[in-house]
XYZ file of C-alpha atoms in Angstrom:
67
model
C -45.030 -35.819 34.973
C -44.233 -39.094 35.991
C -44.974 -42.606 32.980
C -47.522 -43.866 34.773
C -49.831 -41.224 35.117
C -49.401 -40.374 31.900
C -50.536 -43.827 31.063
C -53.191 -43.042 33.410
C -54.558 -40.340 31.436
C -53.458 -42.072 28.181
C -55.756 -44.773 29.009
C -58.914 -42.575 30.535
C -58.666 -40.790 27.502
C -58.433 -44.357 24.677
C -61.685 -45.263 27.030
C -63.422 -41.829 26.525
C -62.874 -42.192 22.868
C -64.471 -45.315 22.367
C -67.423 -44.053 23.914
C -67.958 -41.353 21.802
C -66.995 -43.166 18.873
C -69.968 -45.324 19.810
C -72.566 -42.441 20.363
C -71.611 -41.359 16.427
C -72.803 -44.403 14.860
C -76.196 -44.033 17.292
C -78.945 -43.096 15.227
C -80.397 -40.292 17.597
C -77.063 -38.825 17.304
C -75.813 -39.278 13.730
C -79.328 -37.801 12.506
C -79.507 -34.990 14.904
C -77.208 -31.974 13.809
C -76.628 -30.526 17.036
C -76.164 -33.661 18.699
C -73.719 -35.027 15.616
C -71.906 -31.383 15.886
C -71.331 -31.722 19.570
C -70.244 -35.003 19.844
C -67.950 -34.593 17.072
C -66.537 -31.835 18.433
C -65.602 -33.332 22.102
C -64.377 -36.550 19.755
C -61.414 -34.105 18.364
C -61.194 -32.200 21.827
C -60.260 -35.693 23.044
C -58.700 -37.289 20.309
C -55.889 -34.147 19.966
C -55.602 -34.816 23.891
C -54.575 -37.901 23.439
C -52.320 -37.205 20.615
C -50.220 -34.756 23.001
C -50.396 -37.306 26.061
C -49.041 -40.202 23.108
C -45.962 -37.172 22.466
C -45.828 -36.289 26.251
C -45.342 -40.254 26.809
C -42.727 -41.039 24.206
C -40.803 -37.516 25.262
C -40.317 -39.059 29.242
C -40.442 -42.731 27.793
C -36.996 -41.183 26.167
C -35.697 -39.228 29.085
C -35.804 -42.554 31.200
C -34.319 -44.630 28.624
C -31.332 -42.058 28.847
C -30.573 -42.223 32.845
């Protein structure tokens, strides 16, 4: 995969974050279990997404530093 589609994705996936982040602290959501479990759990979906798009990045960051 090329940088800048990672970054791309990288990016997509920062913005999706911050969304959710904002529907925990929502009181329909934070005081409804199945909404609080759900959200939570596409929060860590995402989040370890974009922890292996942050490694994916810094791996071909690396490669092109070397060429």
């Amino acid at each position: 995969r090329e940088l800048a589609e990672i970054e791309t994705e990288i990016e997509n996936q920062e913005h999706q974050l911050s969304e959710l982040e904002s529907e925990l602290v929502k009181p329909e959501v934070y005081s409804d279990p199945d909404k609080l479990l759900k959200t939570n759990l596409t929060y860590e979906k995402v989040k370890n997404s974009l922890d292996k798009l942050n490694t994916d990045w810094a791996k071909v960051a690396s490669e092109i530093e070397k060429e």
